[in-house]
Coordinates of C-alpha atoms in Angstrom, one line a residue:
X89 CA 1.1 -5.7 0.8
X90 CA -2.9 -8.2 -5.5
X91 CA -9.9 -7.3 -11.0
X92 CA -12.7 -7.1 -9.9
X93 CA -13.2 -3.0 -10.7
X94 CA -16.5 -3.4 -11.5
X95 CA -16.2 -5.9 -14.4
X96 CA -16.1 -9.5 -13.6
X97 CA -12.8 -10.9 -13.5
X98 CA -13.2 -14.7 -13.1
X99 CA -10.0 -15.6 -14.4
X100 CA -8.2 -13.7 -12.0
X101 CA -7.1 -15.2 -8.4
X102 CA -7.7 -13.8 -5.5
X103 CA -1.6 -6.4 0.0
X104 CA -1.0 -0.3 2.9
X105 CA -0.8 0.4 4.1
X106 CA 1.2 1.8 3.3
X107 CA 1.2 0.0 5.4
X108 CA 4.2 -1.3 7.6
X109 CA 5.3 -4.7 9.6
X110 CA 2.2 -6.5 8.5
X111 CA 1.6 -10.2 9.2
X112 CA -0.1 -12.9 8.8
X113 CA 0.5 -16.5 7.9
X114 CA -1.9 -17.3 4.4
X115 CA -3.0 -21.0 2.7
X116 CA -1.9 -21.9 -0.5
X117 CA -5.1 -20.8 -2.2
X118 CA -4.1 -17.1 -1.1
X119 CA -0.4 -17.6 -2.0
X120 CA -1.4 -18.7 -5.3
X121 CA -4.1 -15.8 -6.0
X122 CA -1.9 -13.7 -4.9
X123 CA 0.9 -14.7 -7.6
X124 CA -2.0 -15.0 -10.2
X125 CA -3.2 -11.2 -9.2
X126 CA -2.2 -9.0 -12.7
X127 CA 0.9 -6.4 -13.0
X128 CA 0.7 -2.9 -13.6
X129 CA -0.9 -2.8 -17.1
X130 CA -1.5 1.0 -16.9
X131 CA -4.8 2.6 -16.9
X132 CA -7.7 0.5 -16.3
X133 CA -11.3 0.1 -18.6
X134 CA -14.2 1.5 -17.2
X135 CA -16.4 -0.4 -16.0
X136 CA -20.2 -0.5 -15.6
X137 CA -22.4 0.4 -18.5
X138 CA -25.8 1.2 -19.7
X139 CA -27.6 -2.1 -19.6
X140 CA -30.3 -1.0 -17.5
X141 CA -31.6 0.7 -14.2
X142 CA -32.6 -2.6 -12.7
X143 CA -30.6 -5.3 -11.5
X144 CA -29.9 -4.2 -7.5
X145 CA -31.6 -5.4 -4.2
X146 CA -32.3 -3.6 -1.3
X147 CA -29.3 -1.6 -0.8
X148 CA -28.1 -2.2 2.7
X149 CA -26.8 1.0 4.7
X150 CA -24.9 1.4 8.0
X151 CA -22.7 -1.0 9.6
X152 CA -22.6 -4.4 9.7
X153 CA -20.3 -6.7 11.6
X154 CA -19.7 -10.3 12.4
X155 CA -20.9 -11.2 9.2
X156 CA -19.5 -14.9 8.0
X157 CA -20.9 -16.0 4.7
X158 CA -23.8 -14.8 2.2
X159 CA -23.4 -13.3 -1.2
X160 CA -23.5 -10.0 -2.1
X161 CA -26.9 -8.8 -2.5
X162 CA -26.5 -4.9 -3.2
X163 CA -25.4 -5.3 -6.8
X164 CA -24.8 -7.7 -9.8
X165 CA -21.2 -8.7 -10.3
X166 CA -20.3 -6.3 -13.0
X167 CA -21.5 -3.6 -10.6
X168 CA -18.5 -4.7 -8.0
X169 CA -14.9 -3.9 -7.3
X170 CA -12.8 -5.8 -5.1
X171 CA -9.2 -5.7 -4.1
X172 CA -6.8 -6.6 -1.5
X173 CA -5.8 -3.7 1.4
X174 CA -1.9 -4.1 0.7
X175 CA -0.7 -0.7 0.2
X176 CA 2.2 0.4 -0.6
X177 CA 4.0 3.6 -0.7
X178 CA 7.1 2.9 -3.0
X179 CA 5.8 4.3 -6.0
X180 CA 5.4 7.9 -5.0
X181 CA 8.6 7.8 -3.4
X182 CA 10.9 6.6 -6.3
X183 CA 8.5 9.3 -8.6
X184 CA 9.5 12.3 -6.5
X185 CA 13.1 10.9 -6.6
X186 CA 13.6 10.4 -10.1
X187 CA 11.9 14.0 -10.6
X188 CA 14.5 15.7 -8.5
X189 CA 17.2 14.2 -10.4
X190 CA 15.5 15.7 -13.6
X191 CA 13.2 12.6 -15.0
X192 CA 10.1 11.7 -15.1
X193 CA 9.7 8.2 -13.9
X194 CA 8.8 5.7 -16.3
X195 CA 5.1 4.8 -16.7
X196 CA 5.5 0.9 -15.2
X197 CA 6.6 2.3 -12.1
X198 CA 3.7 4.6 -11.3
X199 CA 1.1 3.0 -9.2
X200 CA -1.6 5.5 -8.8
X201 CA -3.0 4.0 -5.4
X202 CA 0.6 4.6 -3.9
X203 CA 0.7 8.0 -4.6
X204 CA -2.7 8.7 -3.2
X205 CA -2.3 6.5 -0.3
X206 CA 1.2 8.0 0.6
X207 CA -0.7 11.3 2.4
X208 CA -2.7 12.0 5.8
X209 CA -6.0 11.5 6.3
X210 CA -9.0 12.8 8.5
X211 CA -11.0 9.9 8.5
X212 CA -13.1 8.6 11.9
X213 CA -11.2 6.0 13.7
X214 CA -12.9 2.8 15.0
X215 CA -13.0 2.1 18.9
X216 CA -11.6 -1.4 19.0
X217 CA -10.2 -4.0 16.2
X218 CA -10.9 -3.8 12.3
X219 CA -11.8 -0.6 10.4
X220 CA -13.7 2.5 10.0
X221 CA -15.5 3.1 6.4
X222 CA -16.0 6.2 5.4
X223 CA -17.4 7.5 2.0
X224 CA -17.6 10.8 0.5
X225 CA -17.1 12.6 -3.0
X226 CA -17.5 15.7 -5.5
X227 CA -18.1 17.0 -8.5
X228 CA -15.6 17.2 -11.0
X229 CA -15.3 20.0 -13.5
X230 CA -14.5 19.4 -17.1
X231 CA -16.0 17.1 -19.7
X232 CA -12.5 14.9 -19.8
X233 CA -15.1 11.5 -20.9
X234 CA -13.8 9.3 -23.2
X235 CA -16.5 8.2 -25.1
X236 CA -19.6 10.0 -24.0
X237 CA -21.5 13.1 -21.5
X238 CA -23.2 13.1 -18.3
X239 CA -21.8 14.3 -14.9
X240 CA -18.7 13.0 -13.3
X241 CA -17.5 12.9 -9.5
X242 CA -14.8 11.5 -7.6
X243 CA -16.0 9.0 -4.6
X244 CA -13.5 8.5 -2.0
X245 CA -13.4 5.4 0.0
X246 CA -11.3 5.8 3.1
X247 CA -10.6 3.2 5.8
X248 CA -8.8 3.4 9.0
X249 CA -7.9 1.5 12.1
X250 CA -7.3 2.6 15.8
X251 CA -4.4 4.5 16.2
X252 CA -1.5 2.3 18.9
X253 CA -2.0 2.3 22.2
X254 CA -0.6 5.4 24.4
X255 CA 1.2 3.0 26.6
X256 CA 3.0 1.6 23.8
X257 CA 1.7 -1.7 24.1
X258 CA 2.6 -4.1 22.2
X259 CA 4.1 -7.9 21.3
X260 CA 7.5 -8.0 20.4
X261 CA 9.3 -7.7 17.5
X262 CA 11.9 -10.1 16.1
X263 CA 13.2 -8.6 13.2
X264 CA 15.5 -10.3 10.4
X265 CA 17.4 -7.3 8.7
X266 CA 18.5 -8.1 5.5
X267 CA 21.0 -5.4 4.1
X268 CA 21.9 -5.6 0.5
X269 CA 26.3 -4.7 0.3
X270 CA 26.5 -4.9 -3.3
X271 CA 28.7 -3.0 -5.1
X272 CA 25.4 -0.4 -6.5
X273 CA 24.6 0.5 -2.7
X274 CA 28.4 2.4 -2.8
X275 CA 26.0 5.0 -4.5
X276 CA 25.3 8.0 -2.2
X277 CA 21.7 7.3 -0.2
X278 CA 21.8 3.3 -0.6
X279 CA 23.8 1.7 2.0
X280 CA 24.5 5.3 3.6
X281 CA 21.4 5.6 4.5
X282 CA 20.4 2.0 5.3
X283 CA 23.2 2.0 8.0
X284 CA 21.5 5.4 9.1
X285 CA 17.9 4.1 9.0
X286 CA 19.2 1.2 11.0
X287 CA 20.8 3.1 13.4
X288 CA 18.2 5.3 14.5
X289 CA 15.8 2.2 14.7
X290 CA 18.1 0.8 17.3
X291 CA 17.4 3.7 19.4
X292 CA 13.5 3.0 19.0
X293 CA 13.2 -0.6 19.7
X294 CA 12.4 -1.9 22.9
X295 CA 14.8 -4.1 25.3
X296 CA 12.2 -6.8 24.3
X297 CA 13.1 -6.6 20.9
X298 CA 15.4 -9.4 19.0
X299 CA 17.2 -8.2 15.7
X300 CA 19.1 -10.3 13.3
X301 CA 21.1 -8.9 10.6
X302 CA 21.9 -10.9 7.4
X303 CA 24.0 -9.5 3.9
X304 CA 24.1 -10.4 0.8
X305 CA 26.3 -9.4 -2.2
X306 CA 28.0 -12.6 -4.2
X307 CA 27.0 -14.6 -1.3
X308 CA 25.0 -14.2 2.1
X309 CA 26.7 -13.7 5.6
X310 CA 24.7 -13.7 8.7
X311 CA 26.6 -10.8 11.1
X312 CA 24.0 -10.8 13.7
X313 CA 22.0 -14.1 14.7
X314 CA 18.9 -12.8 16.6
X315 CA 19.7 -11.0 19.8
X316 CA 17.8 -9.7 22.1
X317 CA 18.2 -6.0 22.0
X318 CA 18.0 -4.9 25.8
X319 CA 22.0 -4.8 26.6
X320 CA 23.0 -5.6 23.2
X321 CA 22.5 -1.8 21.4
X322 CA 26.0 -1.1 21.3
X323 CA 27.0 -4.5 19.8
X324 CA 24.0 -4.1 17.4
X325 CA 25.2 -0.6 16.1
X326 CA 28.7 -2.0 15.4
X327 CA 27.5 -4.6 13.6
X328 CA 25.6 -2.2 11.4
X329 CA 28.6 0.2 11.4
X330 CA 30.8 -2.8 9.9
X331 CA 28.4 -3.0 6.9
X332 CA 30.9 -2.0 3.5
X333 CA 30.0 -2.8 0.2
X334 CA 30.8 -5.6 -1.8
X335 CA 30.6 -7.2 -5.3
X336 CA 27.2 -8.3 -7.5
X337 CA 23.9 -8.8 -5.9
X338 CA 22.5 -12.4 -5.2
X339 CA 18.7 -11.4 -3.9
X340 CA 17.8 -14.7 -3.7
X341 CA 20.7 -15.5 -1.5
X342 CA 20.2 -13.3 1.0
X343 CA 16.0 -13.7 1.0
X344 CA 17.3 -17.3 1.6
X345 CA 19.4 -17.1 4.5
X346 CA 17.4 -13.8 6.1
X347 CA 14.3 -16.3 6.3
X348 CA 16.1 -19.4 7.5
X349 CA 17.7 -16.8 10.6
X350 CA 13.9 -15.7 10.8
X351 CA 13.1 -19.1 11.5
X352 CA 15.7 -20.3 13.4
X353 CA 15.3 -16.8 15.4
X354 CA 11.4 -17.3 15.8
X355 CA 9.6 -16.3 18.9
X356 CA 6.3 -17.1 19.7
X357 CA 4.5 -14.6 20.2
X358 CA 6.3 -12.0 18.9
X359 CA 5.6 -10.6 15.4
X360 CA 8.4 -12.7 13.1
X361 CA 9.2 -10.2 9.7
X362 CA 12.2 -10.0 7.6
X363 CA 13.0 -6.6 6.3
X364 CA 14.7 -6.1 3.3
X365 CA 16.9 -3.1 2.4
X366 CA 17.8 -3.4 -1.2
X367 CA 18.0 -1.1 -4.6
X368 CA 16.6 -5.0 -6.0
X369 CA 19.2 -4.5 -9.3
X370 CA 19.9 -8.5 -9.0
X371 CA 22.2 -9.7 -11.3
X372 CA 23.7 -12.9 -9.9
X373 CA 21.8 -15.8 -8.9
X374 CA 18.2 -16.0 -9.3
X375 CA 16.4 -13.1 -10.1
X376 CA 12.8 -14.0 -10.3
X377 CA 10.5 -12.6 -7.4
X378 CA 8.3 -15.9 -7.7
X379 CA 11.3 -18.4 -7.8
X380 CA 13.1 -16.3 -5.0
X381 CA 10.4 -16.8 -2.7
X382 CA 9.2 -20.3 -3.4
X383 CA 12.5 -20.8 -1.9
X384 CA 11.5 -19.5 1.8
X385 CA 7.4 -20.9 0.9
X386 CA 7.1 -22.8 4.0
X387 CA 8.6 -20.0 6.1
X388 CA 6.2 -17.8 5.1
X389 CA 3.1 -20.7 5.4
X390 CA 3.9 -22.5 8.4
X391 CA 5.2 -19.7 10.2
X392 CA 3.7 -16.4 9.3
X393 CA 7.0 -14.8 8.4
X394 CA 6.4 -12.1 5.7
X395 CA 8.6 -9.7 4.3
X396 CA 8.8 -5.6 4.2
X397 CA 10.9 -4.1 1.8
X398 CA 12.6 -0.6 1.5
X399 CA 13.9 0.5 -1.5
X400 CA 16.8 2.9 -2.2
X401 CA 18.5 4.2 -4.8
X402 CA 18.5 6.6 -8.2
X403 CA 18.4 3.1 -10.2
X404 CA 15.6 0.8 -8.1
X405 CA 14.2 -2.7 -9.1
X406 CA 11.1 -1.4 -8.2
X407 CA 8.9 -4.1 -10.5
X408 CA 11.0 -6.6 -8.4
X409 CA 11.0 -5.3 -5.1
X410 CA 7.3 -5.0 -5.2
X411 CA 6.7 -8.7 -6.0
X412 CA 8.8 -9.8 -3.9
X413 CA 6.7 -7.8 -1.4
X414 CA 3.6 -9.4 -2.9
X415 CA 5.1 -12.7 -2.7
X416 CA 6.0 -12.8 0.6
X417 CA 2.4 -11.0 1.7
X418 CA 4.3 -8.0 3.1
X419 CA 4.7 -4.5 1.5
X420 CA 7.2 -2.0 0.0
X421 CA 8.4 1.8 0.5
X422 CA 10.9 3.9 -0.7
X423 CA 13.1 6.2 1.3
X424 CA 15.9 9.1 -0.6
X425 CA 16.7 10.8 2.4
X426 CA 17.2 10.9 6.3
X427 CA 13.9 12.7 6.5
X428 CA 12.1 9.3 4.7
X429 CA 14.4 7.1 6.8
X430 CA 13.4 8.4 9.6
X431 CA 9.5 9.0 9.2
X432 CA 10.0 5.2 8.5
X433 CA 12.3 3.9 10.9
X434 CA 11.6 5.6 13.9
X435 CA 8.3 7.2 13.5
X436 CA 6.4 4.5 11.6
X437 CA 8.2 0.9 12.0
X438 CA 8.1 0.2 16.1
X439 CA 4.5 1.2 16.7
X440 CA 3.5 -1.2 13.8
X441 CA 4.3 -4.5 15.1
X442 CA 0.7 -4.5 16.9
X443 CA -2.4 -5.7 14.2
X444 CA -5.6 -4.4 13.8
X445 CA -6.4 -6.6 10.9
X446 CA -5.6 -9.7 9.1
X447 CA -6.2 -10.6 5.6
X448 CA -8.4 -7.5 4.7
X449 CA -10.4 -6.6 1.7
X450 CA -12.7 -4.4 0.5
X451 CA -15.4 -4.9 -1.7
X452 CA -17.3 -2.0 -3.4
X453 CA -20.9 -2.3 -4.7
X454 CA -22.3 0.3 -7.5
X455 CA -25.8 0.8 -7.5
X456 CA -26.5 0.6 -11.5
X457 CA -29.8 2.9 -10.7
X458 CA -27.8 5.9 -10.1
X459 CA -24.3 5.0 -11.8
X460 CA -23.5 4.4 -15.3
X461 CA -20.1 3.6 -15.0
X462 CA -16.7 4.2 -13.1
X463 CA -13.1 3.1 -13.0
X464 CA -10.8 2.5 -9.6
X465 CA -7.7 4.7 -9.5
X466 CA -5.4 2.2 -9.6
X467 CA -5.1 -1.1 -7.3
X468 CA -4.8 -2.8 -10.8
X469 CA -2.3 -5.7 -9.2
X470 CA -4.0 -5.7 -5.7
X471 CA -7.2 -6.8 -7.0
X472 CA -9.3 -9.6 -5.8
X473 CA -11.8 -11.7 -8.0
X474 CA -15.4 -10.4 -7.0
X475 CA -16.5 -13.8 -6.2
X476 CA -13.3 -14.0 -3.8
X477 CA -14.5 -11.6 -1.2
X478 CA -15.6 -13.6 1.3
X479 CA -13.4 -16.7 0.7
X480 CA -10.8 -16.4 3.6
X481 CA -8.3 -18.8 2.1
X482 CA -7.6 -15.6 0.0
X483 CA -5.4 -13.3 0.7
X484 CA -6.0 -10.0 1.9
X485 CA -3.6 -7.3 4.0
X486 CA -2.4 -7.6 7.6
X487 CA -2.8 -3.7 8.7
X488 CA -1.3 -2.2 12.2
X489 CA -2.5 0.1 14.0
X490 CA -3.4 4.1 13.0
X491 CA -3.1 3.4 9.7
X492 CA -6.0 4.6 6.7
X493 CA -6.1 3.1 3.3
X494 CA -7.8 5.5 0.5
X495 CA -9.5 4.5 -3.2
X496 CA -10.5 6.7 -5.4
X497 CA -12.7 6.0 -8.2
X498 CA -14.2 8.3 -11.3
X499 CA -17.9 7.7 -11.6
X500 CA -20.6 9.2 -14.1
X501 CA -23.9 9.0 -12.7
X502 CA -26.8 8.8 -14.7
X503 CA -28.7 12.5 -15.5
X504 CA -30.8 13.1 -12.5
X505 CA -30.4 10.1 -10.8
X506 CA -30.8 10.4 -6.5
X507 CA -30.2 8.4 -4.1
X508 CA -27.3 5.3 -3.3
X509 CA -24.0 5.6 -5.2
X510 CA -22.1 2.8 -3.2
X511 CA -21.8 0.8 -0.7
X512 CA -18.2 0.0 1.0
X513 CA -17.6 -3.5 2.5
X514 CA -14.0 -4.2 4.4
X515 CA -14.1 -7.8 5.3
X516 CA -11.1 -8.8 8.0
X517 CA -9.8 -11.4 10.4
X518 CA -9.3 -10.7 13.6
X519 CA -6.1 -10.7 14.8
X520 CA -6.4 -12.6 17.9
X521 CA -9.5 -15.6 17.3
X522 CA -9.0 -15.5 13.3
X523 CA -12.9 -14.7 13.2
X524 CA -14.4 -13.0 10.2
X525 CA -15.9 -9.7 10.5
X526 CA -17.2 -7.0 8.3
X527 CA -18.2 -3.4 8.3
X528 CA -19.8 -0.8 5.8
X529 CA -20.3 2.0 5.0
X530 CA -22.7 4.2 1.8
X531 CA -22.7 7.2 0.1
X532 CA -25.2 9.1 -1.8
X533 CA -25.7 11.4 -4.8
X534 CA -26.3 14.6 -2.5
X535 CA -23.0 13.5 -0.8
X536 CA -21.1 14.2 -4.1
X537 CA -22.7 17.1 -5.2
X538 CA -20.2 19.4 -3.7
X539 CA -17.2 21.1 -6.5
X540 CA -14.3 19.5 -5.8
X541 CA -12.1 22.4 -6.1
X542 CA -14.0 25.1 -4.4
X543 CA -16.0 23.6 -1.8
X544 CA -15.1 19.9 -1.0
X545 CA -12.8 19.0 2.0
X546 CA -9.3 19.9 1.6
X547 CA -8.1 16.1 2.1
X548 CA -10.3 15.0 -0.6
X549 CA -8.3 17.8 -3.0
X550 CA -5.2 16.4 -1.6
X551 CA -6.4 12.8 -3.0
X552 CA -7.5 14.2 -6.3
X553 CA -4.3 15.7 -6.7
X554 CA -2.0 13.1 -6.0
X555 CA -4.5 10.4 -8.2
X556 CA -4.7 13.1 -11.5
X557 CA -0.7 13.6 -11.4
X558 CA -0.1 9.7 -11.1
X559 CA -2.3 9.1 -14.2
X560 CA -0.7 12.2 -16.0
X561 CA 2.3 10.4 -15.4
X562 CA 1.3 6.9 -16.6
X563 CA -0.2 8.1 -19.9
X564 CA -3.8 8.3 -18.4
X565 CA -6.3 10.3 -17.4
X566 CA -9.1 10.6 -15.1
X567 CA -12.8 12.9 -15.9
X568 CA -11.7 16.6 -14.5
X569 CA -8.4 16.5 -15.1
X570 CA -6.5 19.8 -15.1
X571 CA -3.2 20.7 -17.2
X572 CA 0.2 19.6 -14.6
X573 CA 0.4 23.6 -14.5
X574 CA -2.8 24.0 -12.8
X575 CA -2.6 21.3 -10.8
X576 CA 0.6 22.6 -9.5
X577 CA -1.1 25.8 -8.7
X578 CA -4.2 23.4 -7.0
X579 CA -1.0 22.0 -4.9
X580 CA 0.0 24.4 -3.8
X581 CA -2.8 26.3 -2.3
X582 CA -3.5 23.4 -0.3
X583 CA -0.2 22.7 0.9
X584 CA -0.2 26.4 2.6
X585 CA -4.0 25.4 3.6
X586 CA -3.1 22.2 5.4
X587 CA 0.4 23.3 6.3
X588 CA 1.8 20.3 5.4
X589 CA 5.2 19.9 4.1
X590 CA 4.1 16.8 2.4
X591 CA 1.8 18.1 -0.1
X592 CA 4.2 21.5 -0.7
X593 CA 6.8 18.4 -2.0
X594 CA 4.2 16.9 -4.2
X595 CA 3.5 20.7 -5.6
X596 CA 7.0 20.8 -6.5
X597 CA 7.3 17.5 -8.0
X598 CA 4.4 18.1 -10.1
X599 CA 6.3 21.6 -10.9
X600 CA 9.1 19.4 -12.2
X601 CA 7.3 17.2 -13.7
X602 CA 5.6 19.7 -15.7
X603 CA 9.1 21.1 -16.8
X604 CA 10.8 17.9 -18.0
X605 CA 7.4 17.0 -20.3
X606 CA 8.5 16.2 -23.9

């Protein structure tokens, strides 16, 4: 939208933004290390070690673009951590659902980068293509180690691109809507609110626009080939109003036919994404993410078509959904209500057709002078071998404009140590010549010496938060993690600090989460 966390994961081939209408068009080496990348598999070793205070070059500082080729000279391999910028959102959307309706999600679903990635960030925005790096960190209180001492802090890497253009400029979008009409999305908030979110983006779009609109339930119907929505709104709303729901759910049907209206739809020079709107509960045809989309392989290769999918629904293939996403190097979210649908829809989806980036990674180099070890917070199934970095042929994520992508990692630093922690690395394409470029950013000991709860920055907390509940929730846990009771109370304070209504919901989903443990 997918290990190298420090320990070298050779065996493992080469995403967001949440990160919306993302594109690109990838080689088969990146298609395959994409399907290769691992599933969740739950909380991840640390990585790192006490083999020594040696080992690391002259650590580089600053930024650095335009950078093609050359290894990594900051750090041994077992000192990196690399993954893909593909983020999505769905996770902490389906957890906060299944918490209002009284249960905890189940462990597979919770994707701790999702949650932490699903809230607003402060983080310096570049002037032109690519990304700001920004790194910063505290301490953490507690003695929550799992197998030795010394001090702990969170590091924060946070990257961001230029926010869209005031002007609203912009190619144009040709969108393939493909609407699942099975007989599940009769429940209330599944096709409800898909004909609602679709509504409201007809509104948004601009008379340049094209939208097809395929369904799928036993079969696949095309209702809308693309049109061109200038004088067309009207007929494009009735079409959605029309939508009623059906029998069983044949995925692969409708993935099938939305991509071959993509195709047959295709504008150059627009950006060319099927969007899927589907609870993903397949039961009728095939129901294999890999195997669906090796059916619409080319599409996505020769033509740069990828896919965005938004998941409703109490009961949500969410493991599917997200591969499918994965697959078809696009990303997922997950919307309950008409406030989601239209932070989504309206506020998020038209401004995002524009890139900043394509294919972009991030590479993370641990000084082993100053760190003993550390874990990433996630990213488990967006990772990227180490050695894959800088090999372009592997996929990374296609980001749009004003977007930020956040990792947290746990890291004990040796007693005493001073000076380097890390150094941050996003490597992208540009999206207009293709051409590789590069910046970083570093962060120090005396950068993370501040307590997180008392005197770091209040978006930091916000991260921490969000990171500590998803691990709670997996069976995890993370160095400094408080009981669900104080972190609700932690929650809370900051959501009247920042006033914002999006961390006052995760208070009360941590409330309830708190309430329904066993």
């Amino acid at each position: 939208m997918r290990l190298g966390t420090g320990i070298r994961r050779s065996a493992v081939a080469g995403a967001i933004a949440g990160a919306l209408l993302l594109t690109g068009c990838s080689g088969e080496t990146g298609s395959k290390a994409r399907a290769d990348r691992a599933s969740n598999g739950g909380p991840r070793a640390w990585a790192g070690g006490s083999g020594g205070t040696g080992g690391s070059g002259e650590p580089a500082t600053g930024v650095e673009e335009g950078t093609d080729e050359g290894e990594q000279k900051f750090a041994p391999p077992d000192y990196l951590s690399t993954f893909a910028l593909d983020v999505d959102t769905a996770s902490y959307g389906y957890a906060v659902r299944s918490l209002d309706e009284g249960r905890r999600p189940e462990p597979s679903t919770v994707r701790p980068e999702e949650f932490v990635n699903s809230f607003r960030q402060e983080y310096d925005r570049p002037e032109g293509n690519g990304f700001s790096v920004s790194l910063d960190g505290a301490r953490v209180n507690g003695t929550d180690d799992p197998d030795g001492d010394g001090p702990w802090s969170l590091v924060r890497v946070g990257l961001a691109t230029r926010l869209a253009d005031d002007g609203g400029e912009r190619p144009p979008a040709a969108l393939t809507f493909v609407v699942d009409v099975s007989g599940s999305m009769a429940e209330p908030g599944r096709l409800d609110l898909v004909k609602d979110s679709l509504s409201l983006l007809t509104d948004e779009l601009r008379d340049d626009d094209s939208i097809a609109l395929v369904t799928f339930s036993g079969e696949a119907e095309t209702r809308l080939t693309m049109t061109r929505v200038g004088d067309s709104r009207e007929r494009i709303r009735r079409a959605v109003a029309d939508l009623e729901p059906s029998d069983s759910t044949n995925l692969e049907a409708g993935v099938t036919t939305g991509y071959e209206e993509a195709v047959e739809g295709r504008r150059e020079g627009a950006t060319n994404r099927v969007v899927l709107l589907s609870d993903a509960l397949a039961n009728t045809g095939e129901t294999q993410a890999d195997a669906i989309l090796e059916r619409i392989a080319t599409a996505r290769k020769r033509h740069g078509i990828t896919l965005f999918g938004v998941g409703v629904g109490s009961e949500y293939g969410d493991a599917l959904m997200e591969r499918l996403a994965d697959k078809g190097d696009g990303s997922t979210t997950y919307v309950s209500d008409k406030e989601e649908a239209r932070k989504v829809f309206v506020d998020q989806l038209p401004a995002q057709v524009e890139l900043r980036a394509r294919d972009a990674k991030a590479q993370v180099a641990f000084d082993r002078r100053t760190v003993e070890r550390f874990r990433l917070i996630g990213y488990e199934n967006r990772a990227v071998a180490d050695e894959d970095f800088r090999n372009d042929r592997v996929d990374g994520g296609e980001i749009g404009p004003g977007h930020t992508v956040t990792a947290l990692y746990a890291v004990q630093l040796r007693p005493g140590a001073e000076g380097e922690i890390a150094k941050a690395t996003v490597r992208w394409l540009d999206p207009a010549t293709r051409a590789p470029r590069e910046r970083s950013g570093s962060v120090t000991t005396g950068a993370v010496d501040a307590a997180l709860w008392s005197e770091a920055k209040p978006r930091l907390q916000v991260t921490a938060v969000a990171a500590y509940f998803a691990e709670e929730l997996r069976g995890g846990t993370v160095p400094g993690a408080p009981a669900l009771d104080t972190l609700a109370e932690r929650a809370g304070a900051l959501a009247e600090s920042t006033e914002d209504p999006s961390v006052d919901r995760l208070a009360e989903a941590i409330r309830r989460a708190d309430r329904l443990r066993g």
